[in-house]
C-alpha atoms as a printed R data frame, in Angstrom:
    type eleno elety resid chain resno        x       y       z
1   ATOM     1    CA   MET     A     1 -134.442 -65.750 -18.072
2   ATOM     2    CA   GLN     A     2 -132.163 -68.261 -20.196
3   ATOM     3    CA   GLN     A     3 -133.560 -67.032 -23.477
4   ATOM     4    CA   GLU     A     4 -132.626 -63.313 -22.514
5   ATOM     5    CA   GLN     A     5 -129.100 -64.346 -21.655
6   ATOM     6    CA   GLU     A     6 -128.843 -66.503 -24.962
7   ATOM     7    CA   GLN     A     7 -130.156 -63.405 -26.967
8   ATOM     8    CA   GLN     A     8 -127.584 -61.152 -25.110
9   ATOM     9    CA   VAL     A     9 -124.653 -63.651 -26.003
10  ATOM    10    CA   GLN     A    10 -125.943 -63.796 -29.728
11  ATOM    11    CA   ARG     A    11 -125.928 -59.859 -29.632
12  ATOM    12    CA   GLN     A    12 -122.303 -59.756 -28.297
13  ATOM    13    CA   GLN     A    13 -120.955 -62.496 -30.925
14  ATOM    14    CA   GLU     A    14 -122.803 -60.278 -33.751
15  ATOM    15    CA   GLU     A    15 -121.202 -57.115 -32.216
16  ATOM    16    CA   GLN     A    16 -117.843 -58.874 -32.505
17  ATOM    17    CA   ASP     A    17 -118.543 -60.214 -35.747
18  ATOM    18    CA   ILE     A    18 -117.806 -57.149 -37.854
19  ATOM    19    CA   ARG     A    19 -116.719 -59.065 -41.047
20  ATOM    20    CA   ILE     A    20 -117.263 -57.632 -44.627
21  ATOM    21    CA   VAL     A    21 -118.789 -59.882 -46.973
22  ATOM    22    CA   ARG     A    22 -117.899 -59.281 -50.288
23  ATOM    23    CA   GLU     A    23 -120.198 -59.157 -53.276
24  ATOM    24    CA   THR     A    24 -119.083 -62.298 -54.942
25  ATOM    25    CA   GLU     A    25 -119.786 -64.372 -51.527
26  ATOM    26    CA   MET     A    26 -123.165 -62.897 -51.161
27  ATOM    27    CA   PRO     A    27 -125.096 -65.412 -53.727
28  ATOM    28    CA   SER     A    28 -124.105 -68.323 -51.589
29  ATOM    29    CA   ILE     A    29 -125.110 -66.427 -48.491
30  ATOM    30    CA   THR     A    30 -128.633 -65.148 -49.613
31  ATOM    31    CA   GLY     A    31 -129.620 -67.598 -52.357
32  ATOM    32    CA   LEU     A    32 -130.019 -64.655 -54.692
33  ATOM    33    CA   SER     A    33 -128.005 -64.055 -57.693
34  ATOM    34    CA   THR     A    34 -125.535 -60.851 -58.015
35  ATOM    35    CA   SER     A    35 -128.206 -59.214 -60.374
36  ATOM    36    CA   SER     A    36 -130.952 -59.840 -57.881
37  ATOM    37    CA   ILE     A    37 -128.769 -58.519 -55.131
38  ATOM    38    CA   ARG     A    38 -127.942 -55.237 -57.060
39  ATOM    39    CA   ASN     A    39 -131.821 -54.765 -57.825
40  ATOM    40    CA   ARG     A    40 -132.601 -54.994 -54.055
41  ATOM    41    CA   ILE     A    41 -130.153 -52.288 -53.239
42  ATOM    42    CA   LYS     A    42 -130.865 -49.903 -56.435
43  ATOM    43    CA   ARG     A    43 -133.773 -47.368 -55.231
44  ATOM    44    CA   GLY     A    44 -136.389 -47.072 -57.949
45  ATOM    45    CA   SER     A    45 -136.133 -50.697 -59.026
46  ATOM    46    CA   PRO     A    46 -139.231 -52.424 -58.935
47  ATOM    47    CA   TRP     A    47 -137.369 -55.180 -56.897
48  ATOM    48    CA   PHE     A    48 -136.062 -52.549 -54.493
49  ATOM    49    CA   ASP     A    49 -136.290 -54.051 -50.843
50  ATOM    50    CA   PRO     A    50 -135.800 -51.695 -47.850
51  ATOM    51    CA   SER     A    51 -135.425 -54.332 -45.810
52  ATOM    52    CA   PHE     A    52 -132.179 -55.662 -47.308
53  ATOM    53    CA   PRO     A    53 -129.055 -54.546 -45.728
54  ATOM    54    CA   LEU     A    54 -127.273 -51.330 -47.198
55  ATOM    55    CA   PRO     A    55 -123.802 -51.950 -48.938
56  ATOM    56    CA   VAL     A    56 -120.697 -50.466 -47.417
57  ATOM    57    CA   ARG     A    57 -118.328 -48.757 -49.902
58  ATOM    58    CA   LEU     A    58 -115.000 -50.474 -49.837
59  ATOM    59    CA   GLY     A    59 -112.907 -48.309 -52.138
60  ATOM    60    CA   GLY     A    60 -112.788 -47.295 -55.962
61  ATOM    61    CA   ASP     A    61 -113.900 -44.152 -57.508
62  ATOM    62    CA   GLY     A    62 -116.443 -43.247 -60.331
63  ATOM    63    CA   ARG     A    63 -118.627 -45.900 -61.721
64  ATOM    64    CA   ARG     A    64 -116.718 -48.881 -60.335
65  ATOM    65    CA   VAL     A    65 -116.825 -49.097 -56.711
66  ATOM    66    CA   ALA     A    66 -116.045 -52.250 -54.696
67  ATOM    67    CA   ILE     A    67 -118.932 -52.949 -51.903
68  ATOM    68    CA   GLY     A    68 -119.331 -55.351 -49.311
69  ATOM    69    CA   TRP     A    69 -121.846 -55.822 -46.540
70  ATOM    70    CA   TYR     A    70 -121.601 -56.340 -42.732
71  ATOM    71    CA   ARG     A    71 -121.883 -60.155 -42.124
72  ATOM    72    CA   HIS     A    72 -124.090 -59.638 -38.930
73  ATOM    73    CA   GLU     A    73 -126.478 -57.601 -41.223
74  ATOM    74    CA   VAL     A    74 -126.980 -60.126 -43.883
75  ATOM    75    CA   ASN     A    75 -127.522 -63.129 -41.112
76  ATOM    76    CA   GLY     A    76 -130.151 -60.792 -39.753
77  ATOM    77    CA   TRP     A    77 -131.770 -60.226 -43.151
78  ATOM    78    CA   VAL     A    78 -131.598 -64.004 -44.007
79  ATOM    79    CA   LYS     A    79 -133.276 -65.021 -40.650
80  ATOM    80    CA   ALA     A    80 -135.961 -62.515 -40.981
81  ATOM    81    CA   ARG     A    81 -136.707 -63.304 -44.483
82  ATOM    82    CA   GLN     A    82 -137.007 -66.973 -43.358
83  ATOM    83    CA   ARG     A    83 -139.451 -66.187 -40.630
84  ATOM    84    CA   VAL     A    84 -141.504 -64.420 -43.153
85  ATOM    85    CA   LEU     A    85 -141.542 -67.210 -45.763
86  ATOM    86    CA   ASP     A    86 -142.432 -69.601 -42.742
87  ATOM    87    CA   ALA     A    87 -145.368 -67.663 -41.545
88  ATOM    88    CA   HIS     A    88 -146.486 -67.181 -45.463
89  ATOM    89    CA   GLN     A    89 -146.431 -70.969 -45.754
90  ATOM    90    CA   LEU     A    90 -148.395 -71.679 -42.654
91  ATOM    91    CA   ASP     A    91 -151.235 -68.951 -44.027
92  ATOM    92    CA   LYS     A    92 -151.293 -70.730 -47.335
93  ATOM    93    CA   GLY     A    93 -151.232 -74.370 -46.279
94  ATOM    94    CA   PRO     A    94 -149.759 -77.067 -48.435
95  ATOM    95    CA   LYS     A    95 -148.299 -75.505 -51.753
96  ATOM    96    CA   ALA     A    96 -150.132 -76.226 -54.830
97  ATOM    97    CA   THR     A    97 -148.075 -77.475 -57.860
98  ATOM    98    CA   LYS     A    98 -149.405 -75.291 -60.477
99  ATOM    99    CA   ARG     A    99 -147.433 -75.143 -63.858
100 ATOM   100    CA   LEU     A   100 -148.155 -71.691 -65.786
101 ATOM   101    CA   ARG     A   101 -147.578 -73.227 -68.934
102 ATOM   102    CA   PRO     A   102 -147.793 -76.724 -70.336
103 ATOM   103    CA   LEU     A   103 -144.440 -78.431 -70.944
104 ATOM   104    CA   PRO     A   104 -143.313 -78.786 -74.637
105 ATOM   105    CA   TYR     A   105 -144.405 -82.492 -74.912
106 ATOM   106    CA   GLU     A   106 -147.880 -82.099 -73.601
107 ATOM   107    CA   ASP     A   107 -148.959 -79.840 -76.520
108 ATOM   108    CA   THR     A   108 -147.976 -82.873 -78.947
109 ATOM   109    CA   GLY     A   109 -149.652 -85.632 -76.859
110 ATOM   110    CA   PHE     A   110 -146.468 -87.533 -76.227
111 ATOM   111    CA   ARG     A   111 -146.068 -88.946 -73.110
112 ATOM   112    CA   LEU     A   112 -143.267 -90.168 -71.121
């Protein structure tokens, strides 16, 4: 009962928080670079993510268009992504530390 009330209050707060997040703010919220964000929204890109929030056109015409995202959608995506990563970590167990290639000093036999 209490959990349902908390969820309802949260939904109401999200509905009231119709703030637009500009593209320059997105990296600090999502932890992704600007180019990664653009790849996630670009259909046909190998990194396209259909679960990523769709941008809103803020103005401009032609090729240069200002875009932004609704804050509550971005927060929802970040929370969902965190749940996916947490579940993935639980499935894999402790993270193995494996380097894909040796460090430059490992080839020469030099030790620190």
